[in-house]
């Protein structure tokens, strides 16, 4: 899956997704903390996809070092939109291990990079249970490590 500019000029942020399916079964959670470690030799988009019903309906978090942003977005019925205001003074360090956490609880989405909150938005609704996984956008030099998920009640 490809498409959309690497900048925030348009909300389309299509990219490669690798879904987490422990023991061959999809994780489908609506309230959670998801965490992974990553590093990238590319300045372009790296993040996570979650609340994924199918290829046309999901939420995502994306970080870009080249364009200095952290952003939450959604693809609904095939249309991409950004959620809330992006943090336009954020990115990530190249060739460095980072820990990324996404928290989804009662419509509130928060992102933490290396234990520092970088973005928090209200999605405007309680979010449906859906799959989760890795996401890249224009980045073929990303590496992900040690994924963890905690179900919240």
Coordinates of C-alpha atoms in Angstrom, one line a residue:
X1 CA 0.0 0.0 0.0
X2 CA 1.5 3.3 -1.0
X3 CA 0.4 6.8 -1.6
X4 CA 0.1 10.3 -0.1
X5 CA 2.8 12.9 0.5
X6 CA 5.4 12.5 3.2
X7 CA 4.5 16.0 4.5
X8 CA 1.3 17.0 6.3
X9 CA 0.0 18.7 3.1
X10 CA -2.6 15.9 2.7
X11 CA -3.9 13.4 5.3
X12 CA -3.3 10.3 3.1
X13 CA -0.6 8.3 4.7
X14 CA -0.8 4.9 3.0
X15 CA 2.0 2.5 3.8
X16 CA 3.0 -1.0 4.6
X17 CA 1.3 -2.7 7.5
X18 CA 2.4 -5.8 9.4
X19 CA -0.4 -6.9 11.7
X20 CA 0.2 -8.6 15.0
X21 CA -1.4 -12.1 15.0
X22 CA -0.1 -14.1 17.9
X23 CA -0.7 -17.8 17.5
X24 CA -2.3 -16.9 14.1
X25 CA -5.2 -15.1 15.6
X26 CA -5.7 -11.3 15.3
X27 CA -5.7 -9.1 18.3
X28 CA -8.9 -7.1 18.4
X29 CA -8.9 -4.6 21.3
X30 CA -10.8 -1.4 21.9
X31 CA -9.0 -0.1 25.0
X32 CA -5.3 -0.8 25.2
X33 CA -1.7 0.2 25.6
X34 CA 0.5 -1.0 22.7
X35 CA 4.2 -0.7 22.9
X36 CA 7.1 -1.5 20.6
X37 CA 10.7 -0.7 20.1
X38 CA 11.9 0.6 16.7
X39 CA 14.8 2.1 14.9
X40 CA 15.1 3.6 11.5
X41 CA 17.9 4.5 9.1
X42 CA 15.4 6.5 7.1
X43 CA 13.9 9.9 8.1
X44 CA 10.4 9.0 6.7
X45 CA 7.3 7.7 8.4
X46 CA 7.2 5.0 11.1
X47 CA 4.4 4.1 13.4
X48 CA 1.6 1.9 14.4
X49 CA -1.9 1.0 13.0
X50 CA -4.7 0.1 15.4
X51 CA -8.5 -0.2 15.6
X52 CA -8.2 -1.9 12.2
X53 CA -11.4 -3.4 10.9
X54 CA -10.1 -3.9 7.3
X55 CA -8.0 -2.2 4.8
X56 CA -10.5 0.7 4.4
X57 CA -11.1 1.4 8.1
X58 CA -8.4 1.9 10.7
X59 CA -6.6 4.4 12.9
X60 CA -2.8 5.1 12.8
X61 CA 0.0 7.0 14.5
X62 CA 2.9 8.2 12.3
X63 CA 6.2 9.9 13.2
X64 CA 8.4 11.6 10.6
X65 CA 11.9 12.9 11.3
X66 CA 12.3 14.4 7.8
X67 CA 9.1 16.5 8.2
X68 CA 9.2 16.8 12.0
X69 CA 5.8 15.6 12.9
X70 CA 3.9 13.1 15.1
X71 CA 0.3 12.7 13.9
X72 CA -2.8 10.5 14.5
X73 CA -5.1 9.8 11.6
X74 CA -7.9 7.6 10.4
X75 CA -9.0 5.9 7.3
X76 CA -12.8 5.6 7.2
X77 CA -14.6 4.1 4.2
X78 CA -11.3 4.6 2.2
X79 CA -11.0 8.3 3.1
X80 CA -8.0 9.5 5.1
X81 CA -8.4 12.3 7.8
X82 CA -6.0 13.6 10.4
X83 CA -7.3 13.6 14.0
X84 CA -6.6 16.7 16.1
X85 CA -3.6 18.8 15.7
X86 CA -0.3 17.3 14.7
X87 CA 2.8 17.9 16.8
X88 CA 5.0 19.7 14.3
X89 CA 8.0 19.9 16.5
X90 CA 8.6 16.2 16.9
X91 CA 10.4 13.4 15.1
X92 CA 12.8 10.6 16.1
X93 CA 16.6 10.1 16.1
X94 CA 18.0 8.0 13.3
X95 CA 19.8 4.7 14.0
X96 CA 18.7 4.8 17.6
X97 CA 16.4 2.3 19.5
X98 CA 13.2 4.1 20.6
X99 CA 10.2 2.9 22.6
X100 CA 6.8 3.9 21.2
X101 CA 3.6 3.5 23.2
X102 CA 0.1 4.2 22.0
X103 CA -2.7 4.4 24.5
X104 CA -6.4 4.2 23.4
X105 CA -9.0 4.6 26.1
X106 CA -12.6 5.9 25.7
X107 CA -11.8 7.8 22.5
X108 CA -8.6 9.4 23.8
X109 CA -5.5 8.6 21.9
X110 CA -2.0 9.3 23.3
X111 CA 1.5 8.7 22.0
X112 CA 4.7 8.4 24.0
X113 CA 8.1 8.2 22.5
X114 CA 10.9 7.2 25.0
X115 CA 8.5 7.7 27.9
X116 CA 7.7 11.3 26.9
X117 CA 4.2 12.1 25.8
X118 CA 4.4 13.7 22.3
X119 CA 0.8 13.8 21.3
X120 CA -2.7 13.4 22.7
X121 CA -6.0 13.8 20.8
X122 CA -9.7 13.1 21.3
X123 CA -11.0 10.9 18.5
X124 CA -14.5 12.2 19.2
X125 CA -16.0 8.8 19.8
X126 CA -15.5 5.5 21.6
X127 CA -13.4 3.4 19.3
X128 CA -14.2 -0.1 18.0
X129 CA -12.2 -3.2 18.7
X130 CA -9.8 -3.9 15.8
X131 CA -6.5 -5.3 14.9
X132 CA -3.1 -3.7 15.5
X133 CA 0.3 -3.7 14.0
X134 CA 3.3 -1.9 12.5
X135 CA 3.1 0.9 9.9
X136 CA 5.6 2.6 7.6
X137 CA 5.1 5.4 5.1
X138 CA 7.9 5.9 2.6
X139 CA 10.3 4.2 4.9
X140 CA 12.0 0.9 3.8
X141 CA 14.7 1.1 6.4
X142 CA 12.6 0.7 9.5
X143 CA 13.1 -2.1 12.1
X144 CA 10.6 -3.0 14.8
X145 CA 11.4 -5.0 18.0
X146 CA 9.6 -6.4 21.0
X147 CA 5.9 -5.7 20.6
X148 CA 3.7 -5.7 23.7
X149 CA 0.0 -5.1 24.3
X150 CA -2.0 -4.5 27.5
X151 CA -5.8 -4.7 27.4
X152 CA -7.4 -2.0 29.5
X153 CA -10.8 -2.4 31.1

